[in-house]
């Protein structure tokens, strides 16, 4: 259910000779199942991802926009890290900002408490919706239906937090989005140890800085990133000698990403290592159909040694006189 707080702002539509306004629509949210925290944003503004989103794993997520006070990001996360609830953090940030009536901000903390603010001097249409575990906010929008639809779709959407955030952005765009048009979009999702090799918390950190269809392009890139995450997780399963778990993980991912050649390729490798030759050959066949360049890797991949003398493998991966291919992908 939406605990809706929607503010309408009806000032004249005029920017004047002032600093560029970060007119945008965004969502901050927490996933109670995983603890993930994230921000997704889209705008008719160059590289909006460099201004709006802030998040720290186990702490919270913040979106600052409309003449964005970017100090809200660092200051807000510092307060959240001390256990200060999101609504109180918002109050403290606004209290010390003399230009707060030009600001718009959404905050969610690690416990799912959310808060948002739309200053009375933001450019219309501007407003926000706050619900359990999320806040949606936007300014210079085509109307209130943008934030309302984002909130509705986010609550109904399935999948990872990142997928639900993208679904919300798509809904906002379909409802009208930024009244000035489209230019950029970004998504940031943090998870403890969720970054590359587990060395940081940036589980998803993607930007489309200038594109005629930024939300659609961001969705495409997110799909690639989610596939990469599955491959990395399966590689970790392998290091723990849990090949059967890696196989199941990839098979589950293929139900969502059936056109991913690299998923089929790694599935073939893990099946071969498990001595499941027939299944491995079938997966490899699908992999090279989807991505013929994978034949190059298969030529020298020791994971596929079980298949190498099989006529079906030789048909799929014809021998060629070539130097050994470069390093294998991380599995």
PDB file of C-alpha atoms in Angstrom, residues 32-306:
ATOM      1  CA  UNK A  32      13.720  -6.164   2.896  1.00  0.00           C
ATOM      2  CA  UNK A  33      14.532  -9.655   1.578  1.00  0.00           C
ATOM      3  CA  UNK A  34      18.140  -8.945   0.568  1.00  0.00           C
ATOM      4  CA  UNK A  35      18.946  -5.688   2.350  1.00  0.00           C
ATOM      5  CA  UNK A  36      19.803  -4.094  -0.993  1.00  0.00           C
ATOM      6  CA  UNK A  37      19.441  -0.313  -1.163  1.00  0.00           C
ATOM      7  CA  UNK A  38      19.203   1.635  -4.378  1.00  0.00           C
ATOM      8  CA  UNK A  39      18.401   4.698  -6.439  1.00  0.00           C
ATOM      9  CA  UNK A  40      17.184   4.910 -10.029  1.00  0.00           C
ATOM     10  CA  UNK A  41      16.818   8.193 -11.871  1.00  0.00           C
ATOM     11  CA  UNK A  42      16.028   9.592 -15.330  1.00  0.00           C
ATOM     12  CA  UNK A  43      16.068  13.149 -16.654  1.00  0.00           C
ATOM     13  CA  UNK A  44      16.430  15.611 -19.506  1.00  0.00           C
ATOM     14  CA  UNK A  45      19.767  16.523 -17.975  1.00  0.00           C
ATOM     15  CA  UNK A  46      23.267  15.486 -19.016  1.00  0.00           C
ATOM     16  CA  UNK A  47      24.766  12.706 -16.854  1.00  0.00           C
ATOM     17  CA  UNK A  48      22.125  12.827 -14.147  1.00  0.00           C
ATOM     18  CA  UNK A  49      23.818   9.843 -12.502  1.00  0.00           C
ATOM     19  CA  UNK A  50      26.740  12.065 -11.551  1.00  0.00           C
ATOM     20  CA  UNK A  51      24.514  14.283  -9.412  1.00  0.00           C
ATOM     21  CA  UNK A  52      21.439  12.558  -7.970  1.00  0.00           C
ATOM     22  CA  UNK A  53      22.157   9.068  -6.516  1.00  0.00           C
ATOM     23  CA  UNK A  54      23.944   8.269  -3.263  1.00  0.00           C
ATOM     24  CA  UNK A  55      23.875   4.983  -1.360  1.00  0.00           C
ATOM     25  CA  UNK A  56      25.858   3.007   1.194  1.00  0.00           C
ATOM     26  CA  UNK A  57      25.281  -0.684   1.898  1.00  0.00           C
ATOM     27  CA  UNK A  58      23.626  -1.328   5.241  1.00  0.00           C
ATOM     28  CA  UNK A  59      23.005   2.405   5.678  1.00  0.00           C
ATOM     29  CA  UNK A  60      20.627   3.973   3.174  1.00  0.00           C
ATOM     30  CA  UNK A  61      19.997   5.586  -0.212  1.00  0.00           C
ATOM     31  CA  UNK A  62      19.419   9.228  -1.132  1.00  0.00           C
ATOM     32  CA  UNK A  63      18.293  11.061  -4.266  1.00  0.00           C
ATOM     33  CA  UNK A  64      18.963  14.804  -4.329  1.00  0.00           C
ATOM     34  CA  UNK A  65      17.587  16.858  -7.230  1.00  0.00           C
ATOM     35  CA  UNK A  66      16.037  20.160  -8.335  1.00  0.00           C
ATOM     36  CA  UNK A  67      18.920  22.614  -7.872  1.00  0.00           C
ATOM     37  CA  UNK A  68      20.409  19.573  -6.210  1.00  0.00           C
ATOM     38  CA  UNK A  69      22.296  20.120  -2.992  1.00  0.00           C
ATOM     39  CA  UNK A  70      24.831  17.348  -3.441  1.00  0.00           C
ATOM     40  CA  UNK A  71      26.058  17.734   0.137  1.00  0.00           C
ATOM     41  CA  UNK A  72      22.811  16.005   1.126  1.00  0.00           C
ATOM     42  CA  UNK A  73      24.339  12.771  -0.128  1.00  0.00           C
ATOM     43  CA  UNK A  74      27.397  12.645   2.092  1.00  0.00           C
ATOM     44  CA  UNK A  75      25.807  14.358   5.089  1.00  0.00           C
ATOM     45  CA  UNK A  76      22.654  12.305   4.893  1.00  0.00           C
ATOM     46  CA  UNK A  77      24.461   8.976   4.676  1.00  0.00           C
ATOM     47  CA  UNK A  78      26.662   9.948   7.601  1.00  0.00           C
ATOM     48  CA  UNK A  79      23.575  10.614   9.726  1.00  0.00           C
ATOM     49  CA  UNK A  80      21.940   7.393   8.576  1.00  0.00           C
ATOM     50  CA  UNK A  81      25.091   5.460   9.487  1.00  0.00           C
ATOM     51  CA  UNK A  82      24.589   6.618  13.087  1.00  0.00           C
ATOM     52  CA  UNK A  83      21.131   5.069  13.137  1.00  0.00           C
ATOM     53  CA  UNK A  84      19.201   8.310  12.662  1.00  0.00           C
ATOM     54  CA  UNK A  85      15.882   7.441  10.923  1.00  0.00           C
ATOM     55  CA  UNK A  86      15.316   8.735   7.397  1.00  0.00           C
ATOM     56  CA  UNK A  87      12.559  11.243   8.310  1.00  0.00           C
ATOM     57  CA  UNK A  88      14.743  12.871  10.962  1.00  0.00           C
ATOM     58  CA  UNK A  89      17.748  12.911   8.630  1.00  0.00           C
ATOM     59  CA  UNK A  90      15.612  14.757   6.106  1.00  0.00           C
ATOM     60  CA  UNK A  91      14.550  17.317   8.711  1.00  0.00           C
ATOM     61  CA  UNK A  92      18.153  17.991   9.717  1.00  0.00           C
ATOM     62  CA  UNK A  93      19.347  18.388   6.129  1.00  0.00           C
ATOM     63  CA  UNK A  94      16.588  20.845   5.295  1.00  0.00           C
ATOM     64  CA  UNK A  95      16.955  22.839   8.508  1.00  0.00           C
ATOM     65  CA  UNK A  96      20.492  23.900   7.634  1.00  0.00           C
ATOM     66  CA  UNK A  97      19.741  24.715   3.969  1.00  0.00           C
ATOM     67  CA  UNK A  98      18.641  28.295   3.301  1.00  0.00           C
ATOM     68  CA  UNK A  99      17.588  27.320  -0.232  1.00  0.00           C
ATOM     69  CA  UNK A 100      15.607  24.268   0.817  1.00  0.00           C
ATOM     70  CA  UNK A 101      12.425  25.429  -0.932  1.00  0.00           C
ATOM     71  CA  UNK A 102      14.187  24.902  -4.259  1.00  0.00           C
ATOM     72  CA  UNK A 103      15.270  21.364  -3.365  1.00  0.00           C
ATOM     73  CA  UNK A 104      13.774  17.958  -3.814  1.00  0.00           C
ATOM     74  CA  UNK A 105      15.077  14.884  -2.013  1.00  0.00           C
ATOM     75  CA  UNK A 106      14.105  11.298  -1.240  1.00  0.00           C
ATOM     76  CA  UNK A 107      15.677   9.129   1.470  1.00  0.00           C
ATOM     77  CA  UNK A 108      15.303   5.520   2.577  1.00  0.00           C
ATOM     78  CA  UNK A 109      17.234   3.907   5.408  1.00  0.00           C
ATOM     79  CA  UNK A 110      18.366   0.328   5.956  1.00  0.00           C
ATOM     80  CA  UNK A 111      15.203  -0.449   7.946  1.00  0.00           C
ATOM     81  CA  UNK A 112      12.966   0.678   5.081  1.00  0.00           C
ATOM     82  CA  UNK A 113      11.893   3.955   6.653  1.00  0.00           C
ATOM     83  CA  UNK A 114      11.413   6.483   3.856  1.00  0.00           C
ATOM     84  CA  UNK A 115      10.916  10.229   3.587  1.00  0.00           C
ATOM     85  CA  UNK A 116      10.772  12.826   0.833  1.00  0.00           C
ATOM     86  CA  UNK A 117      10.563  16.589   0.412  1.00  0.00           C
ATOM     87  CA  UNK A 118       9.502  18.840  -2.462  1.00  0.00           C
ATOM     88  CA  UNK A 119      10.235  22.511  -1.916  1.00  0.00           C
ATOM     89  CA  UNK A 120       7.499  25.013  -2.753  1.00  0.00           C
ATOM     90  CA  UNK A 121       9.828  26.754  -5.212  1.00  0.00           C
ATOM     91  CA  UNK A 122      10.520  23.654  -7.323  1.00  0.00           C
ATOM     92  CA  UNK A 123       9.394  23.969 -10.934  1.00  0.00           C
ATOM     93  CA  UNK A 124       6.064  22.344 -11.833  1.00  0.00           C
ATOM     94  CA  UNK A 125       4.860  19.746 -11.961  1.00  0.00           C
ATOM     95  CA  UNK A 126       6.708  18.661  -8.835  1.00  0.00           C
ATOM     96  CA  UNK A 127       5.815  16.295  -6.041  1.00  0.00           C
ATOM     97  CA  UNK A 128       6.470  12.960  -4.398  1.00  0.00           C
ATOM     98  CA  UNK A 129       4.965   9.737  -3.096  1.00  0.00           C
ATOM     99  CA  UNK A 130       6.242   7.921  -0.004  1.00  0.00           C
ATOM    100  CA  UNK A 131       5.466   4.295   0.773  1.00  0.00           C
ATOM    101  CA  UNK A 132       6.836   1.481   2.893  1.00  0.00           C
ATOM    102  CA  UNK A 133      10.461   1.019   1.899  1.00  0.00           C
ATOM    103  CA  UNK A 134      10.514   3.562  -0.924  1.00  0.00           C
ATOM    104  CA  UNK A 135      10.050   7.168  -2.000  1.00  0.00           C
ATOM    105  CA  UNK A 136       9.374   8.481  -5.510  1.00  0.00           C
ATOM    106  CA  UNK A 137       9.968  12.117  -6.414  1.00  0.00           C
ATOM    107  CA  UNK A 138      10.053  14.287  -9.518  1.00  0.00           C
ATOM    108  CA  UNK A 139      10.045  17.840 -10.811  1.00  0.00           C
ATOM    109  CA  UNK A 140       9.315  19.479 -14.178  1.00  0.00           C
ATOM    110  CA  UNK A 141       7.157  16.451 -14.923  1.00  0.00           C
ATOM    111  CA  UNK A 142       4.158  16.170 -17.210  1.00  0.00           C
ATOM    112  CA  UNK A 143       1.963  15.654 -14.151  1.00  0.00           C
ATOM    113  CA  UNK A 144       1.317  13.783 -10.896  1.00  0.00           C
ATOM    114  CA  UNK A 145       0.586  10.553 -12.764  1.00  0.00           C
ATOM    115  CA  UNK A 146       4.351  10.096 -13.253  1.00  0.00           C
ATOM    116  CA  UNK A 147       5.202   9.560  -9.590  1.00  0.00           C
ATOM    117  CA  UNK A 148       1.947   7.750  -8.894  1.00  0.00           C
ATOM    118  CA  UNK A 149       2.537   5.200 -11.645  1.00  0.00           C
ATOM    119  CA  UNK A 150       6.137   4.719 -10.558  1.00  0.00           C
ATOM    120  CA  UNK A 151       5.012   3.905  -7.031  1.00  0.00           C
ATOM    121  CA  UNK A 152       2.289   1.535  -8.202  1.00  0.00           C
ATOM    122  CA  UNK A 153       4.508  -0.381 -10.597  1.00  0.00           C
ATOM    123  CA  UNK A 154       7.414  -0.606  -8.164  1.00  0.00           C
ATOM    124  CA  UNK A 155       5.195  -2.239  -5.563  1.00  0.00           C
ATOM    125  CA  UNK A 156       3.868  -4.810  -8.051  1.00  0.00           C
ATOM    126  CA  UNK A 157       7.140  -5.557  -9.843  1.00  0.00           C
ATOM    127  CA  UNK A 158       9.013  -8.836  -9.352  1.00  0.00           C
ATOM    128  CA  UNK A 159      12.702  -9.706  -9.381  1.00  0.00           C
ATOM    129  CA  UNK A 160      15.759  -8.088  -7.874  1.00  0.00           C
ATOM    130  CA  UNK A 161      15.599  -4.563  -6.494  1.00  0.00           C
ATOM    131  CA  UNK A 162      17.444  -3.285  -9.580  1.00  0.00           C
ATOM    132  CA  UNK A 163      14.812  -4.789 -11.877  1.00  0.00           C
ATOM    133  CA  UNK A 164      12.002  -3.285  -9.831  1.00  0.00           C
ATOM    134  CA  UNK A 165      13.680   0.127  -9.913  1.00  0.00           C
ATOM    135  CA  UNK A 166      14.004  -0.032 -13.694  1.00  0.00           C
ATOM    136  CA  UNK A 167      10.354  -1.042 -13.957  1.00  0.00           C
ATOM    137  CA  UNK A 168       9.473   2.082 -11.969  1.00  0.00           C
ATOM    138  CA  UNK A 169      11.528   4.289 -14.306  1.00  0.00           C
ATOM    139  CA  UNK A 170       9.831   2.751 -17.331  1.00  0.00           C
ATOM    140  CA  UNK A 171       6.437   3.412 -15.777  1.00  0.00           C
ATOM    141  CA  UNK A 172       7.390   7.034 -15.123  1.00  0.00           C
ATOM    142  CA  UNK A 173       8.510   7.479 -18.696  1.00  0.00           C
ATOM    143  CA  UNK A 174       5.350   5.889 -20.071  1.00  0.00           C
ATOM    144  CA  UNK A 175       3.270   8.206 -17.887  1.00  0.00           C
ATOM    145  CA  UNK A 176       4.984  11.261 -19.386  1.00  0.00           C
ATOM    146  CA  UNK A 177       8.261  11.605 -17.525  1.00  0.00           C
ATOM    147  CA  UNK A 178      10.302  14.794 -17.711  1.00  0.00           C
ATOM    148  CA  UNK A 179       8.238  17.456 -19.488  1.00  0.00           C
ATOM    149  CA  UNK A 180      11.347  18.591 -21.412  1.00  0.00           C
ATOM    150  CA  UNK A 181      12.208  15.190 -22.888  1.00  0.00           C
ATOM    151  CA  UNK A 182      14.850  12.499 -22.350  1.00  0.00           C
ATOM    152  CA  UNK A 183      18.626  12.478 -22.040  1.00  0.00           C
ATOM    153  CA  UNK A 184      20.149  10.406 -19.245  1.00  0.00           C
ATOM    154  CA  UNK A 185      19.413   7.745 -16.655  1.00  0.00           C
ATOM    155  CA  UNK A 186      21.266   5.870 -13.917  1.00  0.00           C
ATOM    156  CA  UNK A 187      20.884   3.135 -11.340  1.00  0.00           C
ATOM    157  CA  UNK A 188      22.886   2.474  -8.194  1.00  0.00           C
ATOM    158  CA  UNK A 189      22.247  -0.567  -5.971  1.00  0.00           C
ATOM    159  CA  UNK A 190      24.513  -1.377  -3.035  1.00  0.00           C
ATOM    160  CA  UNK A 191      24.957  -4.705  -1.262  1.00  0.00           C
ATOM    161  CA  UNK A 192      27.531  -5.751   1.342  1.00  0.00           C
ATOM    162  CA  UNK A 193      30.417  -7.294  -0.616  1.00  0.00           C
ATOM    163  CA  UNK A 194      28.322  -7.183  -3.779  1.00  0.00           C
ATOM    164  CA  UNK A 195      30.887  -5.372  -5.926  1.00  0.00           C
ATOM    165  CA  UNK A 196      33.622  -6.746  -8.158  1.00  0.00           C
ATOM    166  CA  UNK A 197      35.386  -9.701  -6.498  1.00  0.00           C
ATOM    167  CA  UNK A 198      33.541  -8.790  -3.306  1.00  0.00           C
ATOM    168  CA  UNK A 199      35.942  -5.911  -2.686  1.00  0.00           C
ATOM    169  CA  UNK A 200      33.321  -3.152  -2.543  1.00  0.00           C
ATOM    170  CA  UNK A 201      29.553  -2.743  -2.150  1.00  0.00           C
ATOM    171  CA  UNK A 202      28.618  -1.392  -5.619  1.00  0.00           C
ATOM    172  CA  UNK A 203      26.466  -4.318  -6.707  1.00  0.00           C
ATOM    173  CA  UNK A 204      24.889  -2.355  -9.601  1.00  0.00           C
ATOM    174  CA  UNK A 205      26.367   0.972 -10.703  1.00  0.00           C
ATOM    175  CA  UNK A 206      25.317   1.901 -14.248  1.00  0.00           C
ATOM    176  CA  UNK A 207      24.864   5.164 -16.127  1.00  0.00           C
ATOM    177  CA  UNK A 208      23.599   6.303 -19.504  1.00  0.00           C
ATOM    178  CA  UNK A 209      24.815   9.888 -19.738  1.00  0.00           C
ATOM    179  CA  UNK A 210      23.445  11.007 -23.117  1.00  0.00           C
ATOM    180  CA  UNK A 211      21.069   8.918 -25.220  1.00  0.00           C
ATOM    181  CA  UNK A 212      17.772   9.494 -27.054  1.00  0.00           C
ATOM    182  CA  UNK A 213      16.242   6.564 -25.130  1.00  0.00           C
ATOM    183  CA  UNK A 214      18.181   6.502 -21.848  1.00  0.00           C
ATOM    184  CA  UNK A 215      15.791   4.353 -19.801  1.00  0.00           C
ATOM    185  CA  UNK A 216      15.621   1.661 -22.485  1.00  0.00           C
ATOM    186  CA  UNK A 217      19.401   1.710 -22.857  1.00  0.00           C
ATOM    187  CA  UNK A 218      19.841   1.501 -19.102  1.00  0.00           C
ATOM    188  CA  UNK A 219      17.514  -1.501 -19.011  1.00  0.00           C
ATOM    189  CA  UNK A 220      19.567  -3.203 -21.732  1.00  0.00           C
ATOM    190  CA  UNK A 221      22.825  -2.605 -19.887  1.00  0.00           C
ATOM    191  CA  UNK A 222      21.279  -3.774 -16.622  1.00  0.00           C
ATOM    192  CA  UNK A 223      20.409  -7.097 -18.267  1.00  0.00           C
ATOM    193  CA  UNK A 224      24.054  -7.533 -19.248  1.00  0.00           C
ATOM    194  CA  UNK A 225      25.154  -6.671 -15.726  1.00  0.00           C
ATOM    195  CA  UNK A 226      22.730  -9.121 -14.137  1.00  0.00           C
ATOM    196  CA  UNK A 227      24.066 -11.865 -16.416  1.00  0.00           C
ATOM    197  CA  UNK A 228      27.613 -10.925 -15.409  1.00  0.00           C
ATOM    198  CA  UNK A 229      26.617 -11.124 -11.753  1.00  0.00           C
ATOM    199  CA  UNK A 230      25.255 -14.632 -12.253  1.00  0.00           C
ATOM    200  CA  UNK A 231      28.506 -15.699 -13.939  1.00  0.00           C
ATOM    201  CA  UNK A 232      30.521 -14.289 -11.039  1.00  0.00           C
ATOM    202  CA  UNK A 233      28.316 -16.005  -8.476  1.00  0.00           C
ATOM    203  CA  UNK A 234      28.633 -19.302 -10.354  1.00  0.00           C
ATOM    204  CA  UNK A 235      32.407 -18.835 -10.420  1.00  0.00           C
ATOM    205  CA  UNK A 236      32.334 -18.461  -6.645  1.00  0.00           C
ATOM    206  CA  UNK A 237      30.306 -21.685  -6.432  1.00  0.00           C
ATOM    207  CA  UNK A 238      32.991 -23.401  -8.469  1.00  0.00           C
ATOM    208  CA  UNK A 239      35.760 -22.191  -6.192  1.00  0.00           C
ATOM    209  CA  UNK A 240      33.816 -23.714  -3.303  1.00  0.00           C
ATOM    210  CA  UNK A 241      33.600 -26.988  -5.285  1.00  0.00           C
ATOM    211  CA  UNK A 242      29.848 -26.652  -5.676  1.00  0.00           C
ATOM    212  CA  UNK A 243      29.530 -27.236  -9.412  1.00  0.00           C
ATOM    213  CA  UNK A 244      25.998 -28.570  -9.092  1.00  0.00           C
ATOM    214  CA  UNK A 245      24.962 -25.304  -7.418  1.00  0.00           C
ATOM    215  CA  UNK A 246      26.613 -23.329 -10.238  1.00  0.00           C
ATOM    216  CA  UNK A 247      24.653 -25.359 -12.793  1.00  0.00           C
ATOM    217  CA  UNK A 248      21.346 -24.721 -11.071  1.00  0.00           C
ATOM    218  CA  UNK A 249      22.147 -21.027 -10.698  1.00  0.00           C
ATOM    219  CA  UNK A 250      22.819 -20.637 -14.416  1.00  0.00           C
ATOM    220  CA  UNK A 251      19.809 -22.710 -15.444  1.00  0.00           C
ATOM    221  CA  UNK A 252      17.604 -20.438 -13.345  1.00  0.00           C
ATOM    222  CA  UNK A 253      19.162 -17.350 -14.935  1.00  0.00           C
ATOM    223  CA  UNK A 254      18.560 -18.737 -18.435  1.00  0.00           C
ATOM    224  CA  UNK A 255      14.827 -18.727 -17.745  1.00  0.00           C
ATOM    225  CA  UNK A 256      15.143 -14.945 -17.481  1.00  0.00           C
ATOM    226  CA  UNK A 257      17.896 -14.388 -20.064  1.00  0.00           C
ATOM    227  CA  UNK A 258      17.340 -17.103 -22.699  1.00  0.00           C
ATOM    228  CA  UNK A 259      19.377 -15.293 -25.369  1.00  0.00           C
ATOM    229  CA  UNK A 260      22.615 -15.137 -23.396  1.00  0.00           C
ATOM    230  CA  UNK A 261      25.318 -17.110 -25.139  1.00  0.00           C
ATOM    231  CA  UNK A 262      27.786 -16.690 -22.289  1.00  0.00           C
ATOM    232  CA  UNK A 263      25.357 -18.249 -19.814  1.00  0.00           C
ATOM    233  CA  UNK A 264      24.997 -21.298 -22.048  1.00  0.00           C
ATOM    234  CA  UNK A 265      28.769 -21.445 -22.500  1.00  0.00           C
ATOM    235  CA  UNK A 266      29.531 -21.496 -18.788  1.00  0.00           C
ATOM    236  CA  UNK A 267      26.715 -23.998 -18.280  1.00  0.00           C
ATOM    237  CA  UNK A 268      28.420 -26.245 -20.833  1.00  0.00           C
ATOM    238  CA  UNK A 269      31.721 -25.956 -18.966  1.00  0.00           C
ATOM    239  CA  UNK A 270      30.261 -26.828 -15.571  1.00  0.00           C
ATOM    240  CA  UNK A 271      28.296 -29.736 -17.039  1.00  0.00           C
ATOM    241  CA  UNK A 272      31.457 -31.065 -18.691  1.00  0.00           C
ATOM    242  CA  UNK A 273      33.325 -30.874 -15.391  1.00  0.00           C
ATOM    243  CA  UNK A 274      30.478 -32.877 -13.849  1.00  0.00           C
ATOM    244  CA  UNK A 275      30.892 -35.492 -16.633  1.00  0.00           C
ATOM    245  CA  UNK A 276      27.425 -34.716 -18.006  1.00  0.00           C
ATOM    246  CA  UNK A 277      28.628 -34.915 -21.572  1.00  0.00           C
ATOM    247  CA  UNK A 278      25.365 -34.951 -23.520  1.00  0.00           C
ATOM    248  CA  UNK A 279      23.939 -31.972 -21.649  1.00  0.00           C
ATOM    249  CA  UNK A 280      27.236 -30.125 -21.999  1.00  0.00           C
ATOM    250  CA  UNK A 281      27.254 -30.580 -25.765  1.00  0.00           C
ATOM    251  CA  UNK A 282      23.679 -29.338 -26.016  1.00  0.00           C
ATOM    252  CA  UNK A 283      24.513 -26.234 -23.987  1.00  0.00           C
ATOM    253  CA  UNK A 284      27.624 -25.558 -26.069  1.00  0.00           C
ATOM    254  CA  UNK A 285      25.607 -25.888 -29.275  1.00  0.00           C
ATOM    255  CA  UNK A 286      23.164 -23.274 -28.023  1.00  0.00           C
ATOM    256  CA  UNK A 287      26.015 -21.016 -26.874  1.00  0.00           C
ATOM    257  CA  UNK A 288      27.763 -20.876 -30.258  1.00  0.00           C
ATOM    258  CA  UNK A 289      24.454 -20.433 -32.063  1.00  0.00           C
ATOM    259  CA  UNK A 290      23.763 -17.346 -29.986  1.00  0.00           C
ATOM    260  CA  UNK A 291      27.354 -16.078 -30.012  1.00  0.00           C
ATOM    261  CA  UNK A 292      29.657 -17.625 -32.657  1.00  0.00           C
ATOM    262  CA  UNK A 293      32.673 -15.837 -31.166  1.00  0.00           C
ATOM    263  CA  UNK A 294      32.542 -18.292 -28.253  1.00  0.00           C
ATOM    264  CA  UNK A 295      34.013 -20.932 -30.567  1.00  0.00           C
ATOM    265  CA  UNK A 296      37.365 -19.198 -30.153  1.00  0.00           C
ATOM    266  CA  UNK A 297      37.309 -19.670 -26.405  1.00  0.00           C
ATOM    267  CA  UNK A 298      36.089 -23.250 -26.720  1.00  0.00           C
ATOM    268  CA  UNK A 299      39.099 -24.188 -28.887  1.00  0.00           C
ATOM    269  CA  UNK A 300      41.484 -24.080 -25.925  1.00  0.00           C
ATOM    270  CA  UNK A 301      39.231 -24.155 -22.866  1.00  0.00           C
ATOM    271  CA  UNK A 302      40.401 -27.011 -20.656  1.00  0.00           C
ATOM    272  CA  UNK A 303      36.994 -27.137 -18.976  1.00  0.00           C
ATOM    273  CA  UNK A 304      35.691 -28.715 -22.174  1.00  0.00           C
ATOM    274  CA  UNK A 305      38.346 -31.443 -22.470  1.00  0.00           C
ATOM    275  CA  UNK A 306      35.685 -34.101 -21.893  1.00  0.00           C
TER     276      UNK A 306
END
